[in-house]
Short mmCIF file of C-alpha atoms in Angstrom, two decimals:
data_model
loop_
_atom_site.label_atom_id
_atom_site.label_comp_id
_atom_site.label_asym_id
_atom_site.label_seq_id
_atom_site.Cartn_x
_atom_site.Cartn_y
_atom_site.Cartn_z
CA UNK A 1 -65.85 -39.37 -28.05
CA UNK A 2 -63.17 -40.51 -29.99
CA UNK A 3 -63.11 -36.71 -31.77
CA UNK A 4 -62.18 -35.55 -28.04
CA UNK A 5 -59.94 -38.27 -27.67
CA UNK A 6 -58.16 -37.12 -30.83
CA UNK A 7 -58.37 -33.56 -29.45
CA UNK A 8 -56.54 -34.54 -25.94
CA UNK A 9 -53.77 -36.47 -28.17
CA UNK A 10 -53.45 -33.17 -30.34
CA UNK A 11 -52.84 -31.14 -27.41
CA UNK A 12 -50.61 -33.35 -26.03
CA UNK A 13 -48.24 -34.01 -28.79
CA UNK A 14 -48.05 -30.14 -28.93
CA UNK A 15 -47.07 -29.17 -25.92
CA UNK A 16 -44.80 -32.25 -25.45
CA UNK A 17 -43.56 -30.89 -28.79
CA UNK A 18 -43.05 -27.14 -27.51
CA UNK A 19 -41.58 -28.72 -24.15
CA UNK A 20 -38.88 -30.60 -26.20
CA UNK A 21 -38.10 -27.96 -28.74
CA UNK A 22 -37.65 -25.29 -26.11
CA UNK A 23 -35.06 -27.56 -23.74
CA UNK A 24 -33.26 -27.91 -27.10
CA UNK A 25 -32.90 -24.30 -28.28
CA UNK A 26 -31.95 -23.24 -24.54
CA UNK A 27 -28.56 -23.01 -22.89
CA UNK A 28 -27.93 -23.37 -19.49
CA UNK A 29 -26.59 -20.11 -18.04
CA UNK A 30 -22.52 -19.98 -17.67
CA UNK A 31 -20.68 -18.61 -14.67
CA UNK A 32 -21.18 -14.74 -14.32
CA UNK A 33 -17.83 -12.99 -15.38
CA UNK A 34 -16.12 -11.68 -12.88
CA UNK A 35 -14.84 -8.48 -12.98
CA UNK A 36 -11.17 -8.71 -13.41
CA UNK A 37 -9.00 -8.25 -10.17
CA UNK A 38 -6.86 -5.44 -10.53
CA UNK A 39 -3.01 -5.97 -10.02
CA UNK A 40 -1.90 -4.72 -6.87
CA UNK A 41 0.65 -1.76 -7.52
CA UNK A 42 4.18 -2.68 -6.43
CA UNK A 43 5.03 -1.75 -2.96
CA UNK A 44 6.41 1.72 -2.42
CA UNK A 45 10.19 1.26 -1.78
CA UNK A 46 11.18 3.14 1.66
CA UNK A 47 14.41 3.59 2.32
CA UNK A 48 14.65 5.61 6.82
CA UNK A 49 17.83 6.50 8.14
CA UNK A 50 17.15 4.89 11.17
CA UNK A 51 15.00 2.09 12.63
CA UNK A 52 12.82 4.09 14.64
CA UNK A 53 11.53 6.16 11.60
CA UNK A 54 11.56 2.81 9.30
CA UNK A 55 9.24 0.93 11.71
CA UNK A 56 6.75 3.61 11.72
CA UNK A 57 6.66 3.49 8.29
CA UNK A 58 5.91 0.36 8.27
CA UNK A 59 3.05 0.39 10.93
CA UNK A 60 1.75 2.98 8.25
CA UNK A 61 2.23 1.80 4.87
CA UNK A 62 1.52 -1.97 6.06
CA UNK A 63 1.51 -3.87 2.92
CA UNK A 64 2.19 -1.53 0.38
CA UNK A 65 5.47 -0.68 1.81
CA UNK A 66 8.93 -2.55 1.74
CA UNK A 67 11.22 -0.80 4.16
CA UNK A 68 14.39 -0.59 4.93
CA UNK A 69 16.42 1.22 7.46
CA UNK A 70 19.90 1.78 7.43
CA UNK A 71 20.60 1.81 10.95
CA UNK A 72 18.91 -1.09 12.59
CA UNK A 73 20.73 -1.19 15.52
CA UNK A 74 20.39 1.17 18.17
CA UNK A 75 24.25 -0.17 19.15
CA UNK A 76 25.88 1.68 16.17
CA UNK A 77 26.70 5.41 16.80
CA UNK A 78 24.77 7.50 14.69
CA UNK A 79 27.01 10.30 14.64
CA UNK A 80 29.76 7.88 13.83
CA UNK A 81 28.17 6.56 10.70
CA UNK A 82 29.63 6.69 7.23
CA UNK A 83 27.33 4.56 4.61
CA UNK A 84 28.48 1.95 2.99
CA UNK A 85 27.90 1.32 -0.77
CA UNK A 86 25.04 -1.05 -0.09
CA UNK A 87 23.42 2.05 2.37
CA UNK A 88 24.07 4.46 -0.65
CA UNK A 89 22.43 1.69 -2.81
CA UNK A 90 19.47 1.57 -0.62
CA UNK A 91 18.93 5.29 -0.78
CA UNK A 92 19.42 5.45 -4.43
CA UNK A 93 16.91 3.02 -4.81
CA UNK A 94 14.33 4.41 -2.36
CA UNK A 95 11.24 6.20 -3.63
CA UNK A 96 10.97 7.57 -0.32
CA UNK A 97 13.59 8.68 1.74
CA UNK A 98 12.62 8.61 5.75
CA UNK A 99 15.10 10.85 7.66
CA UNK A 100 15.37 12.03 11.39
CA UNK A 101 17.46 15.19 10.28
CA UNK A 102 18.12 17.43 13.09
CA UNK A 103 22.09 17.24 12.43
CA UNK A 104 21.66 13.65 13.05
CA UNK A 105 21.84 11.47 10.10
CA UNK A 106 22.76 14.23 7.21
CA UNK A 107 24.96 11.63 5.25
CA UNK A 108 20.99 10.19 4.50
CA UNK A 109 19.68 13.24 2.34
CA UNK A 110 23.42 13.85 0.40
CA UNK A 111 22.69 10.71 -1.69
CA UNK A 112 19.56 10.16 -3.11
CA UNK A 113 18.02 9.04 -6.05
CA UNK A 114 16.48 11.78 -8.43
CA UNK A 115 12.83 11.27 -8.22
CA UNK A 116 13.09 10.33 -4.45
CA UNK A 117 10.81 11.73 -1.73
CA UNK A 118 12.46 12.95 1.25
CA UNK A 119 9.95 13.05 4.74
CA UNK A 120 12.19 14.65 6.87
CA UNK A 121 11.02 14.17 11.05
CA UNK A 122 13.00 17.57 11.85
CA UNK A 123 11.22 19.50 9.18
CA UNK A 124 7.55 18.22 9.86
CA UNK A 125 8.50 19.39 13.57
CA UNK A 126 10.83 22.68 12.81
CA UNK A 127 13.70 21.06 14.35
CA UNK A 128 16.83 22.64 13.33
CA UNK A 129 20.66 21.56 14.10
CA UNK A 130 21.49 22.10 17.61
CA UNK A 131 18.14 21.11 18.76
CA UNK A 132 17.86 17.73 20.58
CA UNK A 133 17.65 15.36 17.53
CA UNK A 134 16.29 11.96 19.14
CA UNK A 135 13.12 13.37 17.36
CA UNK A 136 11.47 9.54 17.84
CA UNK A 137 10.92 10.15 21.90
CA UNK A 138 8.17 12.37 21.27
CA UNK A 139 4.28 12.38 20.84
CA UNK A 140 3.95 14.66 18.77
CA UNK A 141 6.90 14.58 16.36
CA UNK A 142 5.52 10.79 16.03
CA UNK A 143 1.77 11.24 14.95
CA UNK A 144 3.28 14.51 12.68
CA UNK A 145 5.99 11.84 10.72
CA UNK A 146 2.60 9.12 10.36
CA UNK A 147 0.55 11.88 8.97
CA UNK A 148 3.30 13.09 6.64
CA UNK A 149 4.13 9.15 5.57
CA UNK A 150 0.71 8.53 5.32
CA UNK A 151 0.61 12.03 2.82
CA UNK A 152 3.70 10.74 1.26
CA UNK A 153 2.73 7.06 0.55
CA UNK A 154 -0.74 8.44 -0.65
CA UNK A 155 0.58 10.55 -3.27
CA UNK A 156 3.08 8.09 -4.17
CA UNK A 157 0.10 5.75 -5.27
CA UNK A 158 -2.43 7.46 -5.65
CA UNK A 159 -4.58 4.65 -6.92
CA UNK A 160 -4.20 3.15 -3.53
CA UNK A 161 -4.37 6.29 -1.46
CA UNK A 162 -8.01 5.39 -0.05
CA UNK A 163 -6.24 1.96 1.28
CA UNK A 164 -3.38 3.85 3.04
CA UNK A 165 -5.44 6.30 4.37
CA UNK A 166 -7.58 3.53 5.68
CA UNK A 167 -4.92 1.85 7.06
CA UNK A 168 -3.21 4.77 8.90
CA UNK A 169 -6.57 5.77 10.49
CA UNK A 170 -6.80 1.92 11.58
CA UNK A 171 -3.20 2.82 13.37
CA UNK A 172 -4.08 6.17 14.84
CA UNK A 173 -7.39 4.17 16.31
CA UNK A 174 -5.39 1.92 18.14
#
């Protein structure tokens, strides 16, 4: 009996042994790296002409955008208009240029910065001088500017062109 006895103590002291050895060789598991969150790329300066053009751009860039129009008043007459230094700084400074064109805002396109995009609303439609230039009353020339912003803003990042597409579709959906 006392041989078992001795036998049961053994086993016992060996496996309280392993028990205690093993809890002090092991580490408790750390927090799981994250993968690192990628900056967001700066937002694609946009300099429009005119409000009606910069707020679409807007609607379709969403956050990746900053916008500014030149003419955010609908009481200032277009044809009137003679930009100021700040305008020409805002144009200089635009990666892309949003105009109406059409005859009606040509002072936007004479003073742009060198790598600058120009999305034109009378070219996407084949407007041409003479031709009624309030562009921004219809249909069609509207959904042809989004899809040639969205195309614009897209290439301009392309790392974030998935995301803008996204978002424009989200637009068009509504």
């Amino acid at each position: 009996m006392k041989r078992h006895g001795l036998r049961i103590a053994a086993v016992t002291a060996a496996a309280c042994l392993a028990l205690t050895a093993g809890a002090c060789g092991r580490k408790e598991p750390g927090p799981t790296p994250q993968p690192q969150a990628q900056e967001p790329a700066a937002p694609i300066m946009v300099t429009a002409s005119i409000n009606q053009w910069g707020s679409l751009a807007k609607q379709i860039g969403g956050q990746d955008v900053t916008v500014r129009s030149i003419l955010d008043s609908t009481s200032i007459k277009t044809h009137d208009f003679t930009p100021q230094n700040a305008d020409t700084t805002k144009l200089t400074g635009a990666e892309i240029v949003v105009a109406n064109g059409a005859g009606y805002d040509s002072w936007a396109t004479g003073k742009l910065g060198k790598n600058a995009v120009t999305v034109s609303a009378s070219t996407t439609v084949g407007a041409t001088n003479g031709d009624n230039p309030h562009l921004w009353f219809s249909k069609d020339a509207r959904s042809a500017m989004a899809t040639e912003l969205e195309n614009a803003f897209a290439k301009a990042r392309p790392s974030e062109s998935a995301t803008l597409r996204r978002e424009a579709q989200g637009l068009e959906n509504r």
